PDB file of C-alpha atoms in Angstrom:
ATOM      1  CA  UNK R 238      37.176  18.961  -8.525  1.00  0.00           C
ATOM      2  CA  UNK R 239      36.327  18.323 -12.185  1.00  0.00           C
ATOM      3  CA  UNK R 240      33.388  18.622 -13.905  1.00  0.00           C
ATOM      4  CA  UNK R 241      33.329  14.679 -14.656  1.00  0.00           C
ATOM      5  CA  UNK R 242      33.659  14.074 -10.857  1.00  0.00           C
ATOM      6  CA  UNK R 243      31.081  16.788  -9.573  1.00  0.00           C
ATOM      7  CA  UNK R 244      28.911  15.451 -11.986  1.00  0.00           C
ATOM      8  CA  UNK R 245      28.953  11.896 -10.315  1.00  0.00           C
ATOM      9  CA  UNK R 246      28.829  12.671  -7.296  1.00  0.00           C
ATOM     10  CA  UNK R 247      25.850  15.285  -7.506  1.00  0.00           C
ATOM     11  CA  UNK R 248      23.930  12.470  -9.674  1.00  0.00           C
ATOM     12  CA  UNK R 249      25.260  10.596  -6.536  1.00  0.00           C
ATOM     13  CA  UNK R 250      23.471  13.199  -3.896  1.00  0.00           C
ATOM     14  CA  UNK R 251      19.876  13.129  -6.555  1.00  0.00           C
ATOM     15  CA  UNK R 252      18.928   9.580  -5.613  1.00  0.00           C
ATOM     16  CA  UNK R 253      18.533  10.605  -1.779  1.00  0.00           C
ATOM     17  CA  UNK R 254      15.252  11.069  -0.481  1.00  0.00           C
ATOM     18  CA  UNK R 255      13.439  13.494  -2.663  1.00  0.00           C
ATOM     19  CA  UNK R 256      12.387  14.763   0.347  1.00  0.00           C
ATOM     20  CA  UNK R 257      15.281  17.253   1.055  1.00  0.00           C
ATOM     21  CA  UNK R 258      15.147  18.910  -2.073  1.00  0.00           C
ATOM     22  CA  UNK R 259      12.247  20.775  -3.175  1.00  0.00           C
ATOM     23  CA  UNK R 260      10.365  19.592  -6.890  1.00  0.00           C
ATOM     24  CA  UNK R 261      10.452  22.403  -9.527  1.00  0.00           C
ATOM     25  CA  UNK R 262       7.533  23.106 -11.520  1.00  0.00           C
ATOM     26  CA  UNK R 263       6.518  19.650 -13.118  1.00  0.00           C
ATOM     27  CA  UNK R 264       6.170  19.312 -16.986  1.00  0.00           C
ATOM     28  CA  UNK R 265       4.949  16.388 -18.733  1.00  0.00           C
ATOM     29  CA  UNK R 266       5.023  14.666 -22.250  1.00  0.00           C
ATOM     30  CA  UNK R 267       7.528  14.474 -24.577  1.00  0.00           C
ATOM     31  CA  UNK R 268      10.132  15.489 -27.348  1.00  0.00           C
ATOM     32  CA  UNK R 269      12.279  17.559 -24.209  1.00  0.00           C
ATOM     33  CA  UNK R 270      16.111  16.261 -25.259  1.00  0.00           C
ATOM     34  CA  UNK R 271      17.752  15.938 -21.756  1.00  0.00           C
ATOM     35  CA  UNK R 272      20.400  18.557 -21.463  1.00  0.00           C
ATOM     36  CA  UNK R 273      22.177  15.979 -19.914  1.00  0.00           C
ATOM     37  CA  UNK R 274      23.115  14.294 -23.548  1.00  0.00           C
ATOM     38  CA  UNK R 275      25.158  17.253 -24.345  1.00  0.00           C
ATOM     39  CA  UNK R 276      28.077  16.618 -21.932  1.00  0.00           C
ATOM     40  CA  UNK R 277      28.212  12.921 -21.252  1.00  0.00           C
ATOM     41  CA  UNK R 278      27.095   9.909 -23.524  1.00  0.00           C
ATOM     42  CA  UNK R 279      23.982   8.799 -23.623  1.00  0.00           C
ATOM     43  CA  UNK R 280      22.506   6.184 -26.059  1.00  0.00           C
ATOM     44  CA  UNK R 281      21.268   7.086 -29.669  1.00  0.00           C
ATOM     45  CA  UNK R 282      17.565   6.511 -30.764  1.00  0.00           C
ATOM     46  CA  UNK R 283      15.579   7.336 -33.788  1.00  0.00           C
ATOM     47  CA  UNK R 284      12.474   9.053 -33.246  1.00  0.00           C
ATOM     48  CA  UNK R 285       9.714   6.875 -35.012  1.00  0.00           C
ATOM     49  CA  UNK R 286       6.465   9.120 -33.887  1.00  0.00           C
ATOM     50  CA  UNK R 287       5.575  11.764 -31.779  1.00  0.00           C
ATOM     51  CA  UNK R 288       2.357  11.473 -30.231  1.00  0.00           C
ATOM     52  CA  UNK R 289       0.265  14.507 -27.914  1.00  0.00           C
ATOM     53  CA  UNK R 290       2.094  12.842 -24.369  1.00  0.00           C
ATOM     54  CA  UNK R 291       4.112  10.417 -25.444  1.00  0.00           C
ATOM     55  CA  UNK R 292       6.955   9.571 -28.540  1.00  0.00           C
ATOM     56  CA  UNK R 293       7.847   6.241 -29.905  1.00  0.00           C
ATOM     57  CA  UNK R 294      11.756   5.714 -30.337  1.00  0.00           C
ATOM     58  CA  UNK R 295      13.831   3.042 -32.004  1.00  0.00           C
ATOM     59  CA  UNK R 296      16.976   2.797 -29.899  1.00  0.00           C
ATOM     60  CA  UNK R 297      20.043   1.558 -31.317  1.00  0.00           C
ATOM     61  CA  UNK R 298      22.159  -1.807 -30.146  1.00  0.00           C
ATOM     62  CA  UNK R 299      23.292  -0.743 -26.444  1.00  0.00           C
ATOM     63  CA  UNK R 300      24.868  -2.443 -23.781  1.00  0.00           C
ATOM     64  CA  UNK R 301      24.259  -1.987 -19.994  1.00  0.00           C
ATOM     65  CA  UNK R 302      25.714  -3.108 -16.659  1.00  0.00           C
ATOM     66  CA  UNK R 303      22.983  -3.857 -14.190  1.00  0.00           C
ATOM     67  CA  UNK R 304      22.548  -5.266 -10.502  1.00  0.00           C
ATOM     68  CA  UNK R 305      20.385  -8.571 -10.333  1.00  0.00           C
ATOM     69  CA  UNK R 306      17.042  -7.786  -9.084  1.00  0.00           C
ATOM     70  CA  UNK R 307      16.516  -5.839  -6.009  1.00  0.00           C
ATOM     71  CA  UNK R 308      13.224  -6.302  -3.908  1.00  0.00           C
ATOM     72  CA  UNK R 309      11.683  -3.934  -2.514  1.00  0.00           C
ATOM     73  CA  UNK R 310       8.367  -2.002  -2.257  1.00  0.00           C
ATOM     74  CA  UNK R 311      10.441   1.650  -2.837  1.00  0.00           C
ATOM     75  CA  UNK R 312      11.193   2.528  -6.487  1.00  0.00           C
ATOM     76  CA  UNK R 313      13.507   5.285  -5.074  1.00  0.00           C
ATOM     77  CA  UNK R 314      15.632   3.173  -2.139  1.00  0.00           C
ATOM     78  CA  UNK R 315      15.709   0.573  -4.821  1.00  0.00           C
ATOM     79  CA  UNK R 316      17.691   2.998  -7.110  1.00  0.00           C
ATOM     80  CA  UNK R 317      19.768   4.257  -5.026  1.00  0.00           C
ATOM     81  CA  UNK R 318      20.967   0.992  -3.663  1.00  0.00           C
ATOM     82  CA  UNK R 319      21.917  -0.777  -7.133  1.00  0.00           C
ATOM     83  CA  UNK R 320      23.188   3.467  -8.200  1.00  0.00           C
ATOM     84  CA  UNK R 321      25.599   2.424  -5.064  1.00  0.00           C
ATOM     85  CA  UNK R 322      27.063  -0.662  -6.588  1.00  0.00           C
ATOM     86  CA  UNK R 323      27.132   0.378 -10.070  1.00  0.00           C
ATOM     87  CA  UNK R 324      28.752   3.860  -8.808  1.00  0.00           C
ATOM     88  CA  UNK R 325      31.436   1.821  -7.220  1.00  0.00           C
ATOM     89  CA  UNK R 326      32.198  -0.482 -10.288  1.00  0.00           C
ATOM     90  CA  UNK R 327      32.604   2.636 -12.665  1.00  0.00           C
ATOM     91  CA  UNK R 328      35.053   3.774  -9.742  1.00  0.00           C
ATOM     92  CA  UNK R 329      37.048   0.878  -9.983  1.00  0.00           C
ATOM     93  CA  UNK R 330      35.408  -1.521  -8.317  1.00  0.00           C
ATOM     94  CA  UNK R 331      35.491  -4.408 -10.923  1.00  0.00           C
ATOM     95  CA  UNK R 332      37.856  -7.591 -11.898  1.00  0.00           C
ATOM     96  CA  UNK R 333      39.784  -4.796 -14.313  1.00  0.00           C
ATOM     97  CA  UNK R 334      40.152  -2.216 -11.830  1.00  0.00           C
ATOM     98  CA  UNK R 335      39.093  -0.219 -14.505  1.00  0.00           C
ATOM     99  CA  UNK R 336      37.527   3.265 -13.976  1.00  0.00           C
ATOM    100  CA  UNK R 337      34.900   4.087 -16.827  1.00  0.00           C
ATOM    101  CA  UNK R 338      32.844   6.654 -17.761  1.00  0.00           C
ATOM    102  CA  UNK R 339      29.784   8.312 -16.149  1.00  0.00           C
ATOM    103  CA  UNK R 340      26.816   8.238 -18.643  1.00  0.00           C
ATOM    104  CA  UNK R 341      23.218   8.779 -18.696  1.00  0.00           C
ATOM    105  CA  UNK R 342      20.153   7.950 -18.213  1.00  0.00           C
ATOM    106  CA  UNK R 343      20.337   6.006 -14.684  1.00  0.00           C
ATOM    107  CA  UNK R 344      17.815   3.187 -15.517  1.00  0.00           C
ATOM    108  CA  UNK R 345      15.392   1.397 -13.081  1.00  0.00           C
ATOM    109  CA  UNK R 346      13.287  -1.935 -14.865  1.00  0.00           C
ATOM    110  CA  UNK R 347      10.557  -2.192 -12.736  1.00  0.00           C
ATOM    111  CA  UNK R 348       8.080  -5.630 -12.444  1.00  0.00           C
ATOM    112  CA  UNK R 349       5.558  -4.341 -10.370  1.00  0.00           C
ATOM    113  CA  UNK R 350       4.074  -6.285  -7.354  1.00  0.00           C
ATOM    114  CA  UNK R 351      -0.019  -7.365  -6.899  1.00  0.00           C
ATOM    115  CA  UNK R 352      -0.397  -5.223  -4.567  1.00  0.00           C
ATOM    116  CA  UNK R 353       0.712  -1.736  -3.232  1.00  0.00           C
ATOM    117  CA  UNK R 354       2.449  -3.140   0.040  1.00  0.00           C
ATOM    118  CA  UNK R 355       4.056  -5.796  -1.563  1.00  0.00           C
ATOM    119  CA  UNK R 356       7.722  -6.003  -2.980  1.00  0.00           C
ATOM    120  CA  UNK R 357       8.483  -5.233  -6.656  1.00  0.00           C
ATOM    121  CA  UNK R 358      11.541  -6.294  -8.685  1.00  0.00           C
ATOM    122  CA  UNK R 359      13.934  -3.486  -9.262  1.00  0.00           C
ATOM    123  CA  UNK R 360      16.996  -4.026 -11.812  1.00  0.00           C
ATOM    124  CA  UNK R 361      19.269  -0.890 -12.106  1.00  0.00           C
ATOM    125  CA  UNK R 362      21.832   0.083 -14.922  1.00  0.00           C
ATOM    126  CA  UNK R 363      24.555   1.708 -16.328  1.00  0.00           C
ATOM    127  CA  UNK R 364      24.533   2.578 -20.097  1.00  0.00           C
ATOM    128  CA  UNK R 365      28.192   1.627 -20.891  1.00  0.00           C
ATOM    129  CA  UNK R 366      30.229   3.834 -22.396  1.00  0.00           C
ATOM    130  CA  UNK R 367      31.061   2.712 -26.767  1.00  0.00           C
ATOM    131  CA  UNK R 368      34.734   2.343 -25.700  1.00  0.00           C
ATOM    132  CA  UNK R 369      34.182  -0.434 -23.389  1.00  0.00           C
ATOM    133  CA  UNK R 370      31.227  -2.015 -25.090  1.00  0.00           C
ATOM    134  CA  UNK R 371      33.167  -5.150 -26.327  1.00  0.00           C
ATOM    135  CA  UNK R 372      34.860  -6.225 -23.556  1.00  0.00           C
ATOM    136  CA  UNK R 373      32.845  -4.704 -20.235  1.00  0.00           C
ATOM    137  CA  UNK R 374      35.122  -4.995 -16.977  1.00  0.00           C
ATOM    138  CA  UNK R 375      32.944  -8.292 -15.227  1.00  0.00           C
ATOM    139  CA  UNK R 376      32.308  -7.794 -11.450  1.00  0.00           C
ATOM    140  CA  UNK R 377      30.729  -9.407  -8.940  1.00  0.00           C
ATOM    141  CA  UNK R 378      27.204  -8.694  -8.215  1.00  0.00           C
ATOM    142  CA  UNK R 379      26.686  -7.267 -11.700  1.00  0.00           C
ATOM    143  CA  UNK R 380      25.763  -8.616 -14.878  1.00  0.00           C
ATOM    144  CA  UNK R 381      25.725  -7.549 -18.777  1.00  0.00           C
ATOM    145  CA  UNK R 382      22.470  -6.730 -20.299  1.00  0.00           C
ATOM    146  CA  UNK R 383      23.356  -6.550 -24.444  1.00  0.00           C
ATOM    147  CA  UNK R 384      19.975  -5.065 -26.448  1.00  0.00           C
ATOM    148  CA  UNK R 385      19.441  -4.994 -30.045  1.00  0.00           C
ATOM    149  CA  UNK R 386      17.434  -2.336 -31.726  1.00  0.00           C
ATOM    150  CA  UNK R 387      14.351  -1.859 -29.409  1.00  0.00           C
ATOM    151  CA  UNK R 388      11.392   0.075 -29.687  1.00  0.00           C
ATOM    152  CA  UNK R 389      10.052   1.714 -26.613  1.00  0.00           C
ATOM    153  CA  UNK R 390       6.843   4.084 -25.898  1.00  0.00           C
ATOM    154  CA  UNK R 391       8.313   7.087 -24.131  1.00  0.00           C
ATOM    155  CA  UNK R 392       6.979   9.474 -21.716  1.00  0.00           C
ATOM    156  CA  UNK R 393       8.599  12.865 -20.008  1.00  0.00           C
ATOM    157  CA  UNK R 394       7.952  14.224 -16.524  1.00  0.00           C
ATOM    158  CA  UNK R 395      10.192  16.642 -14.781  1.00  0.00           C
ATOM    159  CA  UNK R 396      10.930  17.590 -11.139  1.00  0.00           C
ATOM    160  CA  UNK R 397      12.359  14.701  -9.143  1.00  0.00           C
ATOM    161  CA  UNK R 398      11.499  11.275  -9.097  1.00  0.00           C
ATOM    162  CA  UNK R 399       9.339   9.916  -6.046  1.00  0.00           C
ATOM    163  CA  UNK R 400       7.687   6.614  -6.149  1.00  0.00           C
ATOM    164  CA  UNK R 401       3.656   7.968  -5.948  1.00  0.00           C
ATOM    165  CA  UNK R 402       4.443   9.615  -9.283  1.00  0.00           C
ATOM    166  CA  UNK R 403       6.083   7.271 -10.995  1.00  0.00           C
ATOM    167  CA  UNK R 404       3.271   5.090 -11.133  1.00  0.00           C
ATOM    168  CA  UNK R 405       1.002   8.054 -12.063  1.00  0.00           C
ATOM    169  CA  UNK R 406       3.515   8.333 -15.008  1.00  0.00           C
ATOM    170  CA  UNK R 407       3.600   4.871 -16.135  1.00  0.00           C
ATOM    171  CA  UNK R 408      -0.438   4.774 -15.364  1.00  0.00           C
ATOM    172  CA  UNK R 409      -0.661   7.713 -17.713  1.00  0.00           C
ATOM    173  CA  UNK R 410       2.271   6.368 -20.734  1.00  0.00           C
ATOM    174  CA  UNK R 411      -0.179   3.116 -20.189  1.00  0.00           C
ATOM    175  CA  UNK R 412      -3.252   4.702 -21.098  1.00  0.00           C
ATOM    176  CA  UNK R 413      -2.084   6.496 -23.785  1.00  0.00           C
ATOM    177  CA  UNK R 414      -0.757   4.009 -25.688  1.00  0.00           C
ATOM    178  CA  UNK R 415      -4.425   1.826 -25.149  1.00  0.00           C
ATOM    179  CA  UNK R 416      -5.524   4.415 -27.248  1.00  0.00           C
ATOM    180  CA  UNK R 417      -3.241   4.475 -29.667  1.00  0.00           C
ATOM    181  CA  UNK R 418      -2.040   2.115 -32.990  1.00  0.00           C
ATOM    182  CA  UNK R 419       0.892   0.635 -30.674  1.00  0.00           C
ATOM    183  CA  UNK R 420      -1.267  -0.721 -28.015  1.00  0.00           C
ATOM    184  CA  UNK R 421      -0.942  -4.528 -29.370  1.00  0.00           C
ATOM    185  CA  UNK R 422       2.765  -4.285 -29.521  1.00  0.00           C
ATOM    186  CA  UNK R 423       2.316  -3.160 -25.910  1.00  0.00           C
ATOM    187  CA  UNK R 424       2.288  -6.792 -24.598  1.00  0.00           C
ATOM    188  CA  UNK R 425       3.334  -6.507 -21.285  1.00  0.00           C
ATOM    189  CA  UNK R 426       2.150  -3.339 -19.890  1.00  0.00           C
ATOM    190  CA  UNK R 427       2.695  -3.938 -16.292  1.00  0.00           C
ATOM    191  CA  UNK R 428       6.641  -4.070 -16.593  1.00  0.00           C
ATOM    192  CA  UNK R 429       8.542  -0.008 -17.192  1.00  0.00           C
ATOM    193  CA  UNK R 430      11.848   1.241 -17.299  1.00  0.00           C
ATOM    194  CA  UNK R 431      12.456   4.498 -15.246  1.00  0.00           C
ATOM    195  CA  UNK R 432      15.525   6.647 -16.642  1.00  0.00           C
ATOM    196  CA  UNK R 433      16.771   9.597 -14.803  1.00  0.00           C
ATOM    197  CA  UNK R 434      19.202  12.196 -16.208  1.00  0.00           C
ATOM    198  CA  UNK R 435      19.898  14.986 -14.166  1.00  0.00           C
ATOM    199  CA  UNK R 436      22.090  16.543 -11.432  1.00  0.00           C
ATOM    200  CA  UNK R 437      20.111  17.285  -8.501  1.00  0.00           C
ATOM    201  CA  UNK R 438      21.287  20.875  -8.276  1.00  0.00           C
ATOM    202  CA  UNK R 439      19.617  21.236 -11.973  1.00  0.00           C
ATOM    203  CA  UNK R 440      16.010  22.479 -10.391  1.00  0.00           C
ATOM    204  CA  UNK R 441      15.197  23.804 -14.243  1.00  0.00           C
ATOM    205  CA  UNK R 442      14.294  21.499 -17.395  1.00  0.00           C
ATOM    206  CA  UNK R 443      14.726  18.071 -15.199  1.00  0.00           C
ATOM    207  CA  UNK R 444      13.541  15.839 -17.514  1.00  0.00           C
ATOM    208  CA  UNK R 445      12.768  12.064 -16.368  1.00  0.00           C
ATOM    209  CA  UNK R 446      11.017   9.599 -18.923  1.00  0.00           C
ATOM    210  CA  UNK R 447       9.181   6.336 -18.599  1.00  0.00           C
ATOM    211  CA  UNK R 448       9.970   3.742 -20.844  1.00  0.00           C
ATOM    212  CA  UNK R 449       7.508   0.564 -22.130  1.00  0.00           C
ATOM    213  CA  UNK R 450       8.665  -1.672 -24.710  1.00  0.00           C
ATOM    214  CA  UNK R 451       7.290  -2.471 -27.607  1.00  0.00           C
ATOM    215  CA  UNK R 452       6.672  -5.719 -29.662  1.00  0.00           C
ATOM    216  CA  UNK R 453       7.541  -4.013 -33.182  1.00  0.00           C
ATOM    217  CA  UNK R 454       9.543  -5.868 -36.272  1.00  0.00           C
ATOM    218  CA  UNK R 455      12.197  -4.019 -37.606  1.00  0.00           C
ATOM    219  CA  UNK R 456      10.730  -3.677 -41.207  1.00  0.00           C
ATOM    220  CA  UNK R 457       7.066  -2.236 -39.744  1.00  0.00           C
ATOM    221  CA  UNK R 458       9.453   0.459 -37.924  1.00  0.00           C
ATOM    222  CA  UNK R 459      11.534   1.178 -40.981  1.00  0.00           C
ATOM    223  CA  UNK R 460       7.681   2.498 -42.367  1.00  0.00           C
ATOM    224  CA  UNK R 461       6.374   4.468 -39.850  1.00  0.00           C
TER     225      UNK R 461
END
C-alpha cells in the first residue's frame, strides 16, 4: 500500500470514536507546525503575532470543498460523517470522476447550539489541493467554499479530539483573545473552526488547533 493511501485511510480510522485509542500526553498553545505539512499540502499563512496560548495568522486565498451543514449535538460523529462524503469525492466520487489529493487540516465550522443537548451546525472540509483550485470536480452533496486572505486567532491542543474538550479549547482561545488587542475584531465568538491533522497511529506531537476569525482590514494586518 502506498504511503498516500495508508495515509487516508489511517486519517480515515482517527475520526472513530476516540474512545478506542488512548490520548497521549496533552499540550496546549501554540507556534507547534503540524508535522503533517511536511508530506501533504496544507494551506500557507503568515504568522501576524504570537501571543502566551494563542497566535494570530493571516491565511492566504484558499479554496475548500465542504458538506452543507450537518446537525447534530456530536462534534466528533459530525466529522466523521461529512470526512465520509468528502473521503469518497477525493476517491472519485464526483461529476469528473476525478481522484485528488489528500491534504490537511480536516476542518469542522462549528455554530454552536443554546444549549448543551441541543443540535449544533457542523460544516466539514477539504482544503483542495493548488492543482485543482480553478476548476474543483462539482458533486452532489458538496459545495465550494472560496476564502480570501483571512485572519484567524489560533489555538493548539494535542491528543485526540473529543467533543468535552473542544469546547474547553474554544472556551479557553475565547478568553484569551477578551483579553487581548483583537478582541473587537472577534465579532462573533460563538462560531469556531476545528482542524485536525494527524494520523491516528501518530500518538506523539498530535497537534489539533481551534480557529476564530477575525474582523481585521488588510492594511491594519500588513502593520502588525
Amino acid at each position: 500500500m502506498s504511503a498516500f493511501h495508508f495515509f487516508k485511510l489511517s486519517l480515515l480510522f482517527s475520526l472513530l470514536p476516540n474512545s478506542i485509542i488512548p490520548n497521549s500526553q496533552k499540550s496546549r498553545g501554540a507556534n507547534v507546525f503540524p508535522p503533517t505539512c511536511s508530506r501533504i499540502e496544507c494551506p500557507t499563512y503568515g504568522l501576524i503575532q504570537l501571543g502566551k496560548d494563542y497566535e494570530i495568522r493571516r491565511y492566504n486565498s484558499t479554496v475548500w470543498i465542504s458538506t452543507t451543514p450537518i446537525q447534530d449535538i456530536s462534534l466528533v460523529d459530525a466529522t466523521r460523517n461529512g470526512f465520509l462524503q468528502l473521503f469518497n469525492y477525493i476517491q472519485g466520487k464526483n461529476e469528473y470522476d476525478e481522484q485528488i489529493e489528500m491534504t490537511a487540516p480536516v476542518i469542522t465550522q462549528v455554530s454552536p447550539s443554546d444549549g448543551p443537548f441541543c443540535e449544533s451546525s457542523f460544516v466539514v472540509s477539504f482544503y483542495v489541493p493548488k492543482i485543482n483550485q480553478a476548476n474543483p470536480p462539482p458533486a452532489e452533496g458538496l459545495h465550494v467554499q472560496k476564502w480570501g486572505p483571512k485572519y484567524v486567532a489560533v489555538r493548539q491542543f494535542s491528543g485526540f479530539v473529543s467533543d468535552y474538550e473542544v469546547g474547553e479549547e474554544a472556551a479557553a482561545l475565547g478568553a484569551s483573545l477578551a483579553g487581548s488587542i483583537w478582541s473587537a475584531a472577534n465579532d462573533n465568538n460563538t462560531a469556531y473552526t476545528v482542524a485536525q491533522y494527524n494520523s491516528p497511529f501518530e500518538f506523539k506531537d498530535r497537534v489539533n488547533e481551534i480557529w476564530m476569525a477575525l474582523d481585521v482590514e488588510e492594511e491594519v494586518g500588513a502593520v502588525l
